């Protein structure tokens, strides 16, 4: 006997809705002959999936795999080496989001360097870094600017507001849409559909993803971060696969508009130009990063302090983060997972960040 | 990293606003939402409001989902 859903008194978190969607997913998957793999590219999506045990509720022939959605994880060791070099300077206060502190570089992590006396401050917001620069005019404040399109407009806006001359950034932003091309071309990694990151799309909209479903016949759905957001997105993707359609859908309409946030995009356009960028564990992806426009070069810490690092971008020995990042293996298939590599003693970047697939799966593993 | 939380705008001053996050008040940057008004809800990422979220937004999502589900291939009597 099926429980009738009263839509008028329902919230997006409602469990009865979850049950309804899961039942529908099972029903459709009975009619799809081939195994299906759906990838998400967002650490917060992985958190929702792992925390709520969503994978265990799905049919056996439907896999949801974690892609390169953690900016800390895809930040190359070379960029961390640059931050380390800058933080070693007596005149520099390096500021960073907390997640970057424990990521291994080729020498020290920022946390180890701070323990040795370097001036490294964790900030919640880029604005805090600028305030720090204003309050410390005799110091150089460098902000380690990592993240995807969600995070980049914050600095873009601040740069247009003439921040103090003792402020600069390590510009290490990454762009999500160009990574789709790479992921969809990886041999033996057949991804049938993508769950798109809701807050990246809040900024850039769903529009920049339009070309990929057309080219690869792979449906994509913009998703929010509640359990039912994820379930309805999965449902919408398999429904498209069943109907043999491939478009960009949006199940996060309460936040994401098709065109995105145009004001944020105009700040991005003012401050940055698109450039090729190296992703840790994946390699160089054309047009997948930002560099500062010439007008803002005075805020480029690498140019300002003439930093040169010559490091090998390889992963640590035995570490499988590069396979985890592209969804080739699940974290538990890495020989180091939960043994020598744990959140207390991370070896690879995916075990460090709260959004890293290894850390999330370690936290919510079966014990 | 791309985590964002909802807050209500209490007061506005140029590019800044005071916002309420379920009882905790914090100063945020609203430069990315130039038309935002006092009393409206925003989602905030790393101290910056990145998008407006309408008061009836959750209900809007449900309506969209309801349509999505009713358009599905599974017939009404076909539920498990």
Coordinates of C-alpha atoms in Angstrom, one line a residue, chain A residues 2 7-8 10-12 17 20-21 23-24 27-28 31 44 71 97 124-127 146 150-151 153-154 157-158 161 199-200 202-203 228-229 232 235-236 239 242 250-251 253-255 257 261 263-264 267 355, chain B residues 1-5 14-16 21 26-27 29 31-34 43-54 57-76 78-80:
Chain A
X2 CA 1.5 3.3 -1.1
X7 CA 2.5 18.1 -1.8
X8 CA 1.0 21.1 -0.1
X10 CA 5.9 19.0 2.1
X11 CA 9.4 20.4 2.6
X12 CA 12.4 19.6 0.4
X17 CA 9.5 12.2 -0.8
X20 CA 8.9 8.0 -3.5
X21 CA 11.9 9.1 -5.6
X23 CA 11.0 3.8 -5.6
X24 CA 10.8 5.5 -9.0
X27 CA 11.3 1.1 -11.2
X28 CA 13.0 2.9 -14.1
X31 CA 13.7 -1.1 -17.7
X44 CA 29.5 18.8 -0.9
X71 CA 39.3 22.3 -5.2
X97 CA 41.1 28.7 3.7
X124 CA 36.8 32.4 6.5
X125 CA 36.5 35.0 3.7
X126 CA 38.7 36.8 1.2
X127 CA 37.4 40.0 2.8
X146 CA 41.8 28.5 -4.7
X150 CA 31.7 29.9 -6.8
X151 CA 34.7 31.4 -5.0
X153 CA 33.9 36.3 -8.0
X154 CA 34.6 37.2 -4.3
X157 CA 34.9 42.0 -6.7
X158 CA 37.5 42.9 -4.1
X161 CA 37.6 47.9 -5.1
X199 CA 26.7 26.7 -6.3
X200 CA 29.1 26.8 -9.2
X202 CA 24.5 29.7 -9.1
X203 CA 27.3 31.9 -10.5
X228 CA 16.0 15.0 -2.1
X229 CA 17.9 17.4 -4.3
X232 CA 15.6 14.0 -7.8
X235 CA 16.0 10.4 -11.1
X236 CA 16.0 13.1 -13.7
X239 CA 14.7 9.4 -16.9
X242 CA 15.6 6.0 -20.6
X250 CA 17.9 22.0 -13.2
X251 CA 16.5 20.6 -10.0
X253 CA 15.6 26.1 -9.3
X254 CA 15.2 27.7 -5.9
X255 CA 18.7 29.1 -6.3
X257 CA 19.0 30.6 -12.8
X261 CA 24.5 35.6 -11.5
X263 CA 26.7 40.7 -11.7
X264 CA 29.2 38.0 -10.4
X267 CA 33.3 41.0 -11.9
X355 CA 35.3 17.6 0.6
Chain B
X1 CA 34.4 24.6 -0.5
X2 CA 31.3 25.6 -2.4
X3 CA 29.2 25.2 0.7
X4 CA 26.7 28.1 1.1
X5 CA 24.2 28.8 3.8
X14 CA 26.6 50.0 0.4
X15 CA 28.3 46.6 -0.5
X16 CA 27.7 45.2 3.0
X21 CA 21.7 32.9 10.1
X26 CA 27.1 38.3 10.8
X27 CA 28.3 41.1 8.4
X29 CA 29.3 41.3 1.4
X31 CA 28.1 43.3 -3.9
X32 CA 27.2 40.3 -6.2
X33 CA 23.5 41.0 -5.6
X34 CA 23.0 44.7 -6.3
X43 CA 22.7 32.1 0.2
X44 CA 26.1 33.0 1.5
X45 CA 29.4 31.5 0.5
X46 CA 32.6 32.5 2.4
X47 CA 31.0 35.7 3.6
X48 CA 29.5 36.8 0.3
X49 CA 25.9 36.5 -0.8
X50 CA 26.0 34.7 -4.1
X51 CA 22.3 34.4 -5.0
X52 CA 18.9 35.4 -3.8
X53 CA 16.6 32.6 -2.6
X54 CA 13.0 33.5 -2.7
X57 CA 11.7 29.1 -3.0
X58 CA 11.5 25.7 -1.4
X59 CA 7.9 25.4 -2.4
X60 CA 8.8 26.4 -5.9
X61 CA 11.3 23.6 -6.0
X62 CA 8.7 21.1 -4.8
X63 CA 6.3 22.3 -7.5
X64 CA 9.1 21.8 -10.1
X65 CA 9.8 18.3 -8.7
X66 CA 6.1 17.4 -8.7
X67 CA 6.0 18.2 -12.4
X68 CA 9.2 16.3 -13.0
X69 CA 7.8 13.2 -11.2
X70 CA 4.4 13.4 -12.9
X71 CA 6.1 13.6 -16.3
X72 CA 8.0 10.4 -15.5
X73 CA 7.4 7.2 -17.3
X74 CA 6.0 5.3 -14.3
X75 CA 2.2 5.3 -14.3
X76 CA 0.3 6.5 -11.2
X78 CA 2.6 1.6 -10.9
X79 CA 4.1 2.7 -7.6
X80 CA 5.9 0.1 -5.5

